mmCIF file of C-alpha atoms in Angstrom:
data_model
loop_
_atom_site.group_PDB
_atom_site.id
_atom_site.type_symbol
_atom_site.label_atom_id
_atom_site.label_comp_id
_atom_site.label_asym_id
_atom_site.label_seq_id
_atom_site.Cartn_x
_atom_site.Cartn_y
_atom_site.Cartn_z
ATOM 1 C CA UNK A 1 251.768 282.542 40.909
ATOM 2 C CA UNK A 2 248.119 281.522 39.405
ATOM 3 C CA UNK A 3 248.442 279.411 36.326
ATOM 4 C CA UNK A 4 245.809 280.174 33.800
ATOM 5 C CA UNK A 5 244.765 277.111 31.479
ATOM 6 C CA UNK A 6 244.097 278.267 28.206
ATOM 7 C CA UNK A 7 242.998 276.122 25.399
ATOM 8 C CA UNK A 8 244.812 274.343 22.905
ATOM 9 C CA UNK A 9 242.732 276.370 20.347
ATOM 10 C CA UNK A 10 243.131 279.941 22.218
ATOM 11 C CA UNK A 11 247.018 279.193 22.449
ATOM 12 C CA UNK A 12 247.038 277.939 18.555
ATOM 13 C CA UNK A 13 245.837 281.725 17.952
ATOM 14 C CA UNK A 14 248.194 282.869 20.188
ATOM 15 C CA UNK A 15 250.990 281.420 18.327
ATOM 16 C CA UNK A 16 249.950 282.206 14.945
ATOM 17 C CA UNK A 17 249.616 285.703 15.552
ATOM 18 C CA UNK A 18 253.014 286.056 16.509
ATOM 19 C CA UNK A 19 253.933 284.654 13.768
ATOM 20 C CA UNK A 20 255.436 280.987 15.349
ATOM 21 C CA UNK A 21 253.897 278.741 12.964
ATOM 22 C CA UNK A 22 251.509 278.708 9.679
ATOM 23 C CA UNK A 23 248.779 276.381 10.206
ATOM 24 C CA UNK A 24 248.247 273.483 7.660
ATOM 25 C CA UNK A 25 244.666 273.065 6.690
ATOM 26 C CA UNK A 26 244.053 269.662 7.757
ATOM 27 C CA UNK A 27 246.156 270.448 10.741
ATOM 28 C CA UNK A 28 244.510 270.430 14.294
ATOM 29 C CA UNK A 29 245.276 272.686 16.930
ATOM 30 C CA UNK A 30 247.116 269.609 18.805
ATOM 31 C CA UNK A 31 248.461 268.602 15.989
ATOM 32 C CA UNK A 32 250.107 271.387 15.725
ATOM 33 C CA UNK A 33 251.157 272.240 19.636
ATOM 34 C CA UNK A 34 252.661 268.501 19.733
ATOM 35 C CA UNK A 35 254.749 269.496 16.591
ATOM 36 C CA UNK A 36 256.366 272.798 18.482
ATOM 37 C CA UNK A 37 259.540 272.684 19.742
ATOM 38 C CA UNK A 38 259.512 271.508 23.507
ATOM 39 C CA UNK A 39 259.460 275.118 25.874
ATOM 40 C CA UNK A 40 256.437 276.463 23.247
ATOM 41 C CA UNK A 41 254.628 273.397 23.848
ATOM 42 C CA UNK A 42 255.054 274.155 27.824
ATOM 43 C CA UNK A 43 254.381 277.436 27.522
ATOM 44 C CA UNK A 44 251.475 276.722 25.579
ATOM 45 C CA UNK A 45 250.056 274.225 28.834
ATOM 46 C CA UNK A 46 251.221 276.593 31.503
ATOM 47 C CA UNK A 47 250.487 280.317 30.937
ATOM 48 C CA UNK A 48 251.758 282.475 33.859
ATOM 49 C CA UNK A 49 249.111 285.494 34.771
ATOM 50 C CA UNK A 50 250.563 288.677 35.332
ATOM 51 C CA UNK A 51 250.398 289.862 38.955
ATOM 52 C CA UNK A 52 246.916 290.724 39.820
ATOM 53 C CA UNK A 53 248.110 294.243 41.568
ATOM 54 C CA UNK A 54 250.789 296.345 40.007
ATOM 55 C CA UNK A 55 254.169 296.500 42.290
ATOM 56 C CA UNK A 56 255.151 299.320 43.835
ATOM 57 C CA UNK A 57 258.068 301.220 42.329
ATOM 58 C CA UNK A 58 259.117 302.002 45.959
ATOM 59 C CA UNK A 59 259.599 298.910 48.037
ATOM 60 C CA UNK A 60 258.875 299.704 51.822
ATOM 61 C CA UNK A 61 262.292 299.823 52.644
ATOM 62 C CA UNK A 62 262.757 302.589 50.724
ATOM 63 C CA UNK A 63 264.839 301.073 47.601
ATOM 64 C CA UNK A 64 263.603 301.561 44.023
ATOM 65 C CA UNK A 65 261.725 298.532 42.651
ATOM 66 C CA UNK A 66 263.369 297.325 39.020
ATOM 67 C CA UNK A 67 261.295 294.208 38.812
ATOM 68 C CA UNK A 68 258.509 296.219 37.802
ATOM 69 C CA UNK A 69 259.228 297.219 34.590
ATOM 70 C CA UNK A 70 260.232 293.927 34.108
ATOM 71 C CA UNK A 71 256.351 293.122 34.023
ATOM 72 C CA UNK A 72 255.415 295.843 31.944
ATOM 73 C CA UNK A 73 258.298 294.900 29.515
ATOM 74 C CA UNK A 74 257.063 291.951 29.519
ATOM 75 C CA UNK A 75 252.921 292.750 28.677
ATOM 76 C CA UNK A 76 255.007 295.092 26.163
ATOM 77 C CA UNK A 77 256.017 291.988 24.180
ATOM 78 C CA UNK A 78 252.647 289.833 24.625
ATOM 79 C CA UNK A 79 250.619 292.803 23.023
ATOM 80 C CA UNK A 80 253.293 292.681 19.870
ATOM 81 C CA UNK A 81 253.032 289.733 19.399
ATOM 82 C CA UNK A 82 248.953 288.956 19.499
ATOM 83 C CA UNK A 83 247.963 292.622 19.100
ATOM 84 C CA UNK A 84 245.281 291.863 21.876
ATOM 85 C CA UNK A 85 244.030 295.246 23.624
ATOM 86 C CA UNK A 86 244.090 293.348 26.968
ATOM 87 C CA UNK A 87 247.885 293.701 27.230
ATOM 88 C CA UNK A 88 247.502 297.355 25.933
ATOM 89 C CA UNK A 89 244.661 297.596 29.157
ATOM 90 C CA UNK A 90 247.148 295.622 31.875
ATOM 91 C CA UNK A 91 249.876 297.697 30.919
ATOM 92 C CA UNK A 92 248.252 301.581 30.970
ATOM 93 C CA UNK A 93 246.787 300.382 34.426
ATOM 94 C CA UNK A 94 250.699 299.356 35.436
ATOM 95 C CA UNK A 95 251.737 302.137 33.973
ATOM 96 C CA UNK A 96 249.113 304.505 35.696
ATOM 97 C CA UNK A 97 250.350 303.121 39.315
ATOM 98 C CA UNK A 98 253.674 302.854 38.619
ATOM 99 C CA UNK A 99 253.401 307.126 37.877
ATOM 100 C CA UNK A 100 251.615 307.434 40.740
ATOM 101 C CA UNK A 101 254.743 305.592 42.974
ATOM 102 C CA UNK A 102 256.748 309.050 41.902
ATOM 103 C CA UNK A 103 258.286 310.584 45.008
ATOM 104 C CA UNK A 104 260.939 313.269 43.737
ATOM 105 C CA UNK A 105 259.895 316.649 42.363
ATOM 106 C CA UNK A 106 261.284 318.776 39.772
ATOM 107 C CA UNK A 107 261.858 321.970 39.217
ATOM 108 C CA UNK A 108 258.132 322.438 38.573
ATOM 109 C CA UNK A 109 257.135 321.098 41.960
ATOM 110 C CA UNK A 110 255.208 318.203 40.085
ATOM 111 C CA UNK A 111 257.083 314.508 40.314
ATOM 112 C CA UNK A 112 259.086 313.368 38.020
ATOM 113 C CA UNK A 113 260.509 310.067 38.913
ATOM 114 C CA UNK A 114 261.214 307.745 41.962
ATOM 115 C CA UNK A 115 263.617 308.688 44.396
ATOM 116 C CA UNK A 116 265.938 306.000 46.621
ATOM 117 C CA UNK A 117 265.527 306.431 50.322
ATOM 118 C CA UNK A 118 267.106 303.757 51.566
ATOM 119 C CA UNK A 119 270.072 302.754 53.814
ATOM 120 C CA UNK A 120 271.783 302.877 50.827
ATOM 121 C CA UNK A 121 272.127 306.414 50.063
ATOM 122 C CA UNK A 122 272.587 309.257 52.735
ATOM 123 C CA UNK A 123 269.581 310.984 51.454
ATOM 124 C CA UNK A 124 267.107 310.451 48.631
ATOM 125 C CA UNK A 125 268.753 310.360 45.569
ATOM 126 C CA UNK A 126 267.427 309.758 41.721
ATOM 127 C CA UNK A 127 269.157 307.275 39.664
ATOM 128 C CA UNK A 128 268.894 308.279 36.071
ATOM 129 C CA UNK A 129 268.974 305.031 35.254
ATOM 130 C CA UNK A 130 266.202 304.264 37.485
ATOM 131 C CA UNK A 131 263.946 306.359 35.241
ATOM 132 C CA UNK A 132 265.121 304.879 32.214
ATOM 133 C CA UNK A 133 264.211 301.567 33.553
ATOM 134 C CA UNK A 134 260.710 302.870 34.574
ATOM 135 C CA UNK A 135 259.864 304.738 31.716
ATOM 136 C CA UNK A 136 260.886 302.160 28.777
ATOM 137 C CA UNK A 137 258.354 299.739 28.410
ATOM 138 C CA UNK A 138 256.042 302.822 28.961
ATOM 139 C CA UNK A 139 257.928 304.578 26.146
ATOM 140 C CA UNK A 140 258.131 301.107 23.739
ATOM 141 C CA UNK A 141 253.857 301.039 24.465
ATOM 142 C CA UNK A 142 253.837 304.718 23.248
ATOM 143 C CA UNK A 143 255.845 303.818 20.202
ATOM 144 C CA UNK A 144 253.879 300.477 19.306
ATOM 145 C CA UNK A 145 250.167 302.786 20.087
ATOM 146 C CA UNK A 146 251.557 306.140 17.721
ATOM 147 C CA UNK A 147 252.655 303.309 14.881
ATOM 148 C CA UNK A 148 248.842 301.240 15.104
ATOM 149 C CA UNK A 149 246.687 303.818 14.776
ATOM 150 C CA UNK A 150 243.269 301.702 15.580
ATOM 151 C CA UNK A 151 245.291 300.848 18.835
ATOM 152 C CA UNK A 152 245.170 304.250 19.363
ATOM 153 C CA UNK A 153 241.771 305.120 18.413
ATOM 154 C CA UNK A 154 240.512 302.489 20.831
ATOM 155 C CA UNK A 155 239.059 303.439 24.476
ATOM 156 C CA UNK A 156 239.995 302.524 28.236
ATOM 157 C CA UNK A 157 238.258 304.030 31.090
ATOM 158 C CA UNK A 158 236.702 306.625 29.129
ATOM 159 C CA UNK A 159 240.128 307.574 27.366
ATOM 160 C CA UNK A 160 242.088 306.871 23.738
ATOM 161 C CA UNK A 161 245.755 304.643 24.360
ATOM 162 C CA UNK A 162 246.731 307.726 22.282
ATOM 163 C CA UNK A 163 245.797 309.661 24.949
ATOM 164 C CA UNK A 164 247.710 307.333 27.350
ATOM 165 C CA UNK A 165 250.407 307.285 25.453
ATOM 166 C CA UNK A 166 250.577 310.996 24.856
ATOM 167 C CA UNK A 167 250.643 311.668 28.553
ATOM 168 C CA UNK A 168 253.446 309.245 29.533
ATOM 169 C CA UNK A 169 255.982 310.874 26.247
ATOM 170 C CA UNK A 170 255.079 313.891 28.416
ATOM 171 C CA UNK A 171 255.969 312.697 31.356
ATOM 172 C CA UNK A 172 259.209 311.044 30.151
ATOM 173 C CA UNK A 173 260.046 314.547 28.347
ATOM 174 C CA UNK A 174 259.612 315.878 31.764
ATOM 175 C CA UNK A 175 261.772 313.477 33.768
ATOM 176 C CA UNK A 176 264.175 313.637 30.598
ATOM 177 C CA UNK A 177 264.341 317.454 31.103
ATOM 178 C CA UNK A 178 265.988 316.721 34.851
ATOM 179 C CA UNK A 179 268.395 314.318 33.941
ATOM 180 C CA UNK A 180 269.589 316.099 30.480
ATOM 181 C CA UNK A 181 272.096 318.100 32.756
ATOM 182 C CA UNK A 182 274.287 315.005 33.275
ATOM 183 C CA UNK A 183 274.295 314.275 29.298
ATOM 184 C CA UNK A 184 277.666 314.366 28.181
ATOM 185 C CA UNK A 185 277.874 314.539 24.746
ATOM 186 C CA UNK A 186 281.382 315.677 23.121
ATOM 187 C CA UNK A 187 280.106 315.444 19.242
ATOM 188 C CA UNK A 188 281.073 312.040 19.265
ATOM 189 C CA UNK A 189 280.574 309.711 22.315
ATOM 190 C CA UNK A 190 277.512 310.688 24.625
ATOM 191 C CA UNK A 191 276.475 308.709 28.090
ATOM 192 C CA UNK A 192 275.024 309.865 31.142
ATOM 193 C CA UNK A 193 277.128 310.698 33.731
ATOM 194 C CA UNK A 194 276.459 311.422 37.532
ATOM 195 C CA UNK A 195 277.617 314.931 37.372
ATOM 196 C CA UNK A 196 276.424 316.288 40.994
ATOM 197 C CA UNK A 197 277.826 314.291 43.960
ATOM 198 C CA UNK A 198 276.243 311.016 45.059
ATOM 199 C CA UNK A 199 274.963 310.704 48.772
ATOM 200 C CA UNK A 200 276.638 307.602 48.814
ATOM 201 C CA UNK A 201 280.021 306.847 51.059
ATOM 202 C CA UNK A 202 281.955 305.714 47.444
ATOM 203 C CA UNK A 203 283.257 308.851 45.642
ATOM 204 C CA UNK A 204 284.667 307.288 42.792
ATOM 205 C CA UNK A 205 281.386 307.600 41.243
ATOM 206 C CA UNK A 206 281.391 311.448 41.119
ATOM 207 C CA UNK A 207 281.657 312.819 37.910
ATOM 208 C CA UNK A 208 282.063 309.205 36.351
ATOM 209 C CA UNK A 209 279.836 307.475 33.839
ATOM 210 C CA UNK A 210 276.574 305.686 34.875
ATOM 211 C CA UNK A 211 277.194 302.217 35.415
ATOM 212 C CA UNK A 212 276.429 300.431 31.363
ATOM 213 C CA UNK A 213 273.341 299.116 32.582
ATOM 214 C CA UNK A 214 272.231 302.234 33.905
ATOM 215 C CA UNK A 215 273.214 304.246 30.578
ATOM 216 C CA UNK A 216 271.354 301.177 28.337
ATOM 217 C CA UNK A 217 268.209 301.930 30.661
ATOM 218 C CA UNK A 218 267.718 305.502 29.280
ATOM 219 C CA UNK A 219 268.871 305.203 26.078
ATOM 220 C CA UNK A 220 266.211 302.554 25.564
ATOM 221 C CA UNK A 221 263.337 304.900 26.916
ATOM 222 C CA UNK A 222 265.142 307.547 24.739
ATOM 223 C CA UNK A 223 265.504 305.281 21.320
ATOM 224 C CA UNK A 224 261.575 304.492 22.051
ATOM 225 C CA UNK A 225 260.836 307.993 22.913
ATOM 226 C CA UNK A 226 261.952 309.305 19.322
ATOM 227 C CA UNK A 227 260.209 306.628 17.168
ATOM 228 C CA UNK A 228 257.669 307.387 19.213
ATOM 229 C CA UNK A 229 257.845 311.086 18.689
ATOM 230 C CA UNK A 230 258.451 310.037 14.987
ATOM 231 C CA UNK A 231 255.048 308.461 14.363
ATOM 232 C CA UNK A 232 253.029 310.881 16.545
ATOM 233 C CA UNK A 233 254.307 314.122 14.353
ATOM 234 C CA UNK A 234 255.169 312.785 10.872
ATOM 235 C CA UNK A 235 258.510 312.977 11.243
ATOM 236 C CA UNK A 236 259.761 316.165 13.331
ATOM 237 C CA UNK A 237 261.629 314.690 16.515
ATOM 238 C CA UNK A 238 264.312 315.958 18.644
ATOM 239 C CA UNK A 239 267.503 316.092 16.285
ATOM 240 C CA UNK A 240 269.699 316.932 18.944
ATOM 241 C CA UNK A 241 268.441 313.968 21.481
ATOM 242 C CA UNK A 242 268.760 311.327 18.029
ATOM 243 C CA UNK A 243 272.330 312.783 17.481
ATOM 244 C CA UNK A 244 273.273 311.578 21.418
ATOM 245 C CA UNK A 245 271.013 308.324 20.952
ATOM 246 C CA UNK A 246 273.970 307.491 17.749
ATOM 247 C CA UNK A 247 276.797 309.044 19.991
ATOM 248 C CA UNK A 248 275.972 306.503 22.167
ATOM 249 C CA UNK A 249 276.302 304.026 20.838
ATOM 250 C CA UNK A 250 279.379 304.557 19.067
ATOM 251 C CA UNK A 251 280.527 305.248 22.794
ATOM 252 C CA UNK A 252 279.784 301.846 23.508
ATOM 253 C CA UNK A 253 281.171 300.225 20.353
ATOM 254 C CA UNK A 254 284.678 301.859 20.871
ATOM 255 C CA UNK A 255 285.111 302.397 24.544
ATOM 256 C CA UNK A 256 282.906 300.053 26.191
ATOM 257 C CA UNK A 257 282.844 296.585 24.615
ATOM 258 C CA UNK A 258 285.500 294.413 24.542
ATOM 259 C CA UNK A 259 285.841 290.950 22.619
ATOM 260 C CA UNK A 260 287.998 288.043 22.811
ATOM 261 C CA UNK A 261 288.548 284.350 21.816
ATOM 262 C CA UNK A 262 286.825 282.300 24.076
ATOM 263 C CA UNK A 263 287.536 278.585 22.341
ATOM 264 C CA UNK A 264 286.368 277.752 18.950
ATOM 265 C CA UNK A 265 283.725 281.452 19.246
ATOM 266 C CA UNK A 266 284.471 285.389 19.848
ATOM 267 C CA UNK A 267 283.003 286.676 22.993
ATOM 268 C CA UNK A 268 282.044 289.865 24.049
ATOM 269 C CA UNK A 269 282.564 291.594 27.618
ATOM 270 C CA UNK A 270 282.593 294.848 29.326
ATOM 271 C CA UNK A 271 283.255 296.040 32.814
ATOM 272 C CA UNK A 272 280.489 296.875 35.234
ATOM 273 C CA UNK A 273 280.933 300.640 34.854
ATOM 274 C CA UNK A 274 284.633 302.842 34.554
ATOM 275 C CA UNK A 275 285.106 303.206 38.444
ATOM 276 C CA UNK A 276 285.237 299.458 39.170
ATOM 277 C CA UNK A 277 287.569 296.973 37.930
ATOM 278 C CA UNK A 278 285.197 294.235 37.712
ATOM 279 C CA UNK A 279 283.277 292.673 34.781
ATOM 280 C CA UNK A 280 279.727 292.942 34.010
ATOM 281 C CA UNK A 281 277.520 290.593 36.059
ATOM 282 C CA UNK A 282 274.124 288.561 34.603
ATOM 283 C CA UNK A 283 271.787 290.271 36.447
ATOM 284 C CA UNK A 284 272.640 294.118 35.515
ATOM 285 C CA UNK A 285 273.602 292.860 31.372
ATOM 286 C CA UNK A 286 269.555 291.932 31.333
ATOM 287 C CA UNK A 287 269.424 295.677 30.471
ATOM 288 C CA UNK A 288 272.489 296.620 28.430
ATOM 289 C CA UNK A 289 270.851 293.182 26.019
ATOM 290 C CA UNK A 290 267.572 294.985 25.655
ATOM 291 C CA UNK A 291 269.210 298.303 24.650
ATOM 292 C CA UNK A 292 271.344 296.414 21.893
ATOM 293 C CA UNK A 293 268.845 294.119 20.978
ATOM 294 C CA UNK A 294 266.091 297.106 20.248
ATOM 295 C CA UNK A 295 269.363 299.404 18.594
ATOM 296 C CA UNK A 296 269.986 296.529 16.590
ATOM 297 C CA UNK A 297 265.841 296.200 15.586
ATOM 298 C CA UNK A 298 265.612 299.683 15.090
ATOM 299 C CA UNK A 299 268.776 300.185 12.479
ATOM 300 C CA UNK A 300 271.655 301.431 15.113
ATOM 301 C CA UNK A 301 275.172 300.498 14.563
ATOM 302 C CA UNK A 302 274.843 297.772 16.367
ATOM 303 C CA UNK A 303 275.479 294.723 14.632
ATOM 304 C CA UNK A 304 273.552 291.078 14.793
ATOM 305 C CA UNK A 305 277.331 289.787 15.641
ATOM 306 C CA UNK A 306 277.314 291.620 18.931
ATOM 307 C CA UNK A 307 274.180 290.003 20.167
ATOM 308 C CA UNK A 308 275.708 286.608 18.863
ATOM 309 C CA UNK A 309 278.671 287.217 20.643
ATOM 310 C CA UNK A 310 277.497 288.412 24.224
ATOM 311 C CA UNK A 311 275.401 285.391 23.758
ATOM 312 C CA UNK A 312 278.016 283.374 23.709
ATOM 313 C CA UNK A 313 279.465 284.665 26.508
ATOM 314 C CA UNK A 314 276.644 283.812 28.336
ATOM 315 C CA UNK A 315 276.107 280.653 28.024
ATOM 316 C CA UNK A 316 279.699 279.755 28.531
ATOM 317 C CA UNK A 317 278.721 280.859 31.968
ATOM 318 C CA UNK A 318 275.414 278.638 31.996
ATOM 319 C CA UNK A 319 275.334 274.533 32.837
ATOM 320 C CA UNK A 320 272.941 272.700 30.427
ATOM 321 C CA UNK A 321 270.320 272.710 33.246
ATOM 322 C CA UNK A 322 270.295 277.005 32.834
ATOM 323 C CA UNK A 323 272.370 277.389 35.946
ATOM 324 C CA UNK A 324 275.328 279.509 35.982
ATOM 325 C CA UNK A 325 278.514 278.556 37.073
ATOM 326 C CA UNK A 326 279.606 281.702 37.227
ATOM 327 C CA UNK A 327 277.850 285.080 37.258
ATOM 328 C CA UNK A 328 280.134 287.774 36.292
ATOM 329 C CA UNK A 329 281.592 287.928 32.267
ATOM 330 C CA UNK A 330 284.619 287.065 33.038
ATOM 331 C CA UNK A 331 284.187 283.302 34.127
ATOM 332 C CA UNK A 332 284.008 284.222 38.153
ATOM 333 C CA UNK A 333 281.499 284.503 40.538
ATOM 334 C CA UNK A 334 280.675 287.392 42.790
ATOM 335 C CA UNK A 335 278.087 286.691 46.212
ATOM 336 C CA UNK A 336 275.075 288.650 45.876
ATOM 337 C CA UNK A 337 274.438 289.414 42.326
ATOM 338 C CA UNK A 338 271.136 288.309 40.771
ATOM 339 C CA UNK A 339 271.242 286.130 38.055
ATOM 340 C CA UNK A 340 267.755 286.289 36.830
ATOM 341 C CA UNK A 341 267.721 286.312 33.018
ATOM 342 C CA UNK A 342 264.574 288.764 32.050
ATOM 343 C CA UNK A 343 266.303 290.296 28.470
ATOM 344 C CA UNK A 344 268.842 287.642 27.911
ATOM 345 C CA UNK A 345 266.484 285.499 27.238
ATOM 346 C CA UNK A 346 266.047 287.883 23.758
ATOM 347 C CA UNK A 347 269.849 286.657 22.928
ATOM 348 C CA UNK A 348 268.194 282.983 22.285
ATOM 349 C CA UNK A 349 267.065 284.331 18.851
ATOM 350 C CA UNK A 350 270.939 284.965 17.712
ATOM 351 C CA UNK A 351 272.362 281.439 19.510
ATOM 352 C CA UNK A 352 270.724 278.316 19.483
ATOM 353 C CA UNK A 353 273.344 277.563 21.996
ATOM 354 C CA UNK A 354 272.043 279.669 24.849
ATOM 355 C CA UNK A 355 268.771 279.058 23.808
ATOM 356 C CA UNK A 356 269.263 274.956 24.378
ATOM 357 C CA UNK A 357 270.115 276.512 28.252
ATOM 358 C CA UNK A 358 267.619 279.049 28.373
ATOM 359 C CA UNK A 359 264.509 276.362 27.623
ATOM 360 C CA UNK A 360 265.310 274.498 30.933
ATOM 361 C CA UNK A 361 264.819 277.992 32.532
ATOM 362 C CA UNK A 362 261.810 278.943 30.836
ATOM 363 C CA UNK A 363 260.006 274.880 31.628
ATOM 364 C CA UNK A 364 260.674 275.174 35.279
ATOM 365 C CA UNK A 365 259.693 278.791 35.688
ATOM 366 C CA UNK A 366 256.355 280.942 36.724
ATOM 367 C CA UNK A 367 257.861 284.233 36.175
ATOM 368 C CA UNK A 368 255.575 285.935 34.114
ATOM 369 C CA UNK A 369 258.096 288.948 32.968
ATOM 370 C CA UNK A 370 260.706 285.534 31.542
ATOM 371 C CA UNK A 371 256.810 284.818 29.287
ATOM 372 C CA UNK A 372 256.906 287.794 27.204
ATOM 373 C CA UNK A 373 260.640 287.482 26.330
ATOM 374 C CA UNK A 374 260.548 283.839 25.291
ATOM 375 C CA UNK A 375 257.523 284.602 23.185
ATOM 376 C CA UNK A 376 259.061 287.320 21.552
ATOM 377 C CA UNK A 377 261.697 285.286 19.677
ATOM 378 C CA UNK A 378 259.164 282.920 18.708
ATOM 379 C CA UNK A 379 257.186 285.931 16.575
#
């Protein structure tokens, strides 16, 4: 990864328009990077560049690419918090590539999402919670463009980021359209569910909930989608989609989460999804944080003691140098499972004791998507 050295000055802006620090007026703009805490004063000397190319939603071996819309998350949070079009431009020309990567038609003959063709399925197969994951930072960017209007107004290649963001509400609408016939939705608890069979040698997933992380994914495109729709039409949104959005989350309130005394703090847990016995693992939670973490932002019954509490979890699993000693919720450790830590990151805003764990991560790291996190609960 290029490192881009920006100037104490351009980074003083930087932080002051996300709204890190007020500047004294007979303070410099080293005076006032040596006074920030230590991982914003490393961030501030060693700003990662995003990838030069977008990634390829499809990797060549067929699987679906997720760390992709980490990136685009990731310019999502870099243009809230300095309002700079150039995040706005990086992220319709991600955005525009990653739509392009579509391989799966719909019933109109036109794509709609990204299909796995790998080893891993016995025929290419859309995970709905593959779109989700695609779609939401395109979905958030439509949001933040509809609710700043000179954002909007403003030009790229010729077109409006209204226009942009117009276009990709379509397209999630669209892809949305497909998936709606696996919403379950009873009046009172709603999640996706994979209601065909699954060209995969495992049926215990037929007819079975989508994994958590899976249902998180498009319920965060969704929640985005209708404050989205909100600001773009004064208002008028889809009532029935808003009513699942709540059902939701009351699904994963009552059913879903689980809590428990974990020395002097409450913890929170869940399992991996209803047809395995295991507990949620680091890498897969990164998404099931970001769907609480924006419910919780955006006025959802989802209380700030939730975050605290699945952050505490977490870093029960972490050593002091960010590494886990475990990766799965429950205090074990399963081979294979990723333990990067894109959204969790976010939970450093509610504990200062994951965040103590996370800063080690963040100092020794060039991951641009981990950037736009860590900045974000600096704003």
């Amino acid at each position: 990864m290029v490192m881009a050295k920006i100037s104490r000055v351009a980074m003083l802006a930087l932080f002051v328009s996300s709204g890190v620090a007020s500047v004294p007026q007979d303070c410099t703009a080293f005076q006032l990077l040596a006074d920030l805490q230590g991982s914003a004063q490393q961030l501030a000397e060693k700003l990662p560049d995003p990838p030069e190319q977008p990634s390829h939603a499809i990797l060549p071996n067929g699987r679906n690419n997720w760390s992709s819309a980490y990136t685009m998350q990731s310019m999502m949070f870099l243009l809230q918090a300095t309002g700079e079009q150039r995040w706005a431009q990086e992220l319709v020309r991600w955005a525009n590539a990653t739509l392009a990567d579509r391989n799966a038609s719909g019933p109109d003959g036109k794509p709609f999402a990204w299909a796995d063709h790998s080893v891993n399925v016995l025929h290419p197969y859309v995970w709905a919670g593959f779109t989700g994951h695609m779609f939401a930072p395109l979905m958030e960017f439509s949001r933040y463009v509809m609710e700043h209007p000179d954002l909007g107004d403003a030009t790229y290649l010729g077109r409006t980021f209204r226009d942009y963001a117009t276009d990709y509400m379509s397209e999630f609408s669209r892809a949305l359209n497909v998936h709606l016939s696996e919403l379950y939705d009873d009046g009172r608890y709603a999640y996706f569910r994979f209601a065909k069979p699954v060209p995969v040698t495992d049926q215990r997933l037929n007819g079975q909930p989508l994994p958590v992380n899976m249902n998180a994914a498009l319920f965060t495109a969704i929640l985005h989608f209708l404050k989205a729709q909100s600001a773009a039409a004064g208002g008028r949104i889809d009532r029935r989609l808003e009513a699942s959005l709540r059902h939701f989350v009351a699904y994963f309130n009552d059913r879903v989460l689980t809590q428990s005394q974990c020395g002097p703090v409450i913890c929170s847990s869940w399992k991996y999804a209803t047809y395995m016995s295991r507990a949620e693992d680091i890498g897969h939670s990164n998404l099931v944080v970001k769907f609480l973490y924006d419910a919780h932002a955006s006025g959802l019954d989802v209380s700030e003691s939730v975050l605290v509490t699945i952050g505490n979890t977490i870093q029960r699993l972490m050593g002091d140098d960010g590494g886990f000693r475990a990766n799965l919720f429950d205090a074990t450790r399963m081979p294979g499972v990723a333990e990067a830590v894109y959204y969790i990151i976010l939970l450093a805003k509610y504990s200062p004791a994951l965040k103590v764990k996370i800063e080690p991560v963040i100092s020794r790291s060039h991951n641009f998507a981990y950037f736009g996190p860590w900045l974000q609960i600096w704003r």
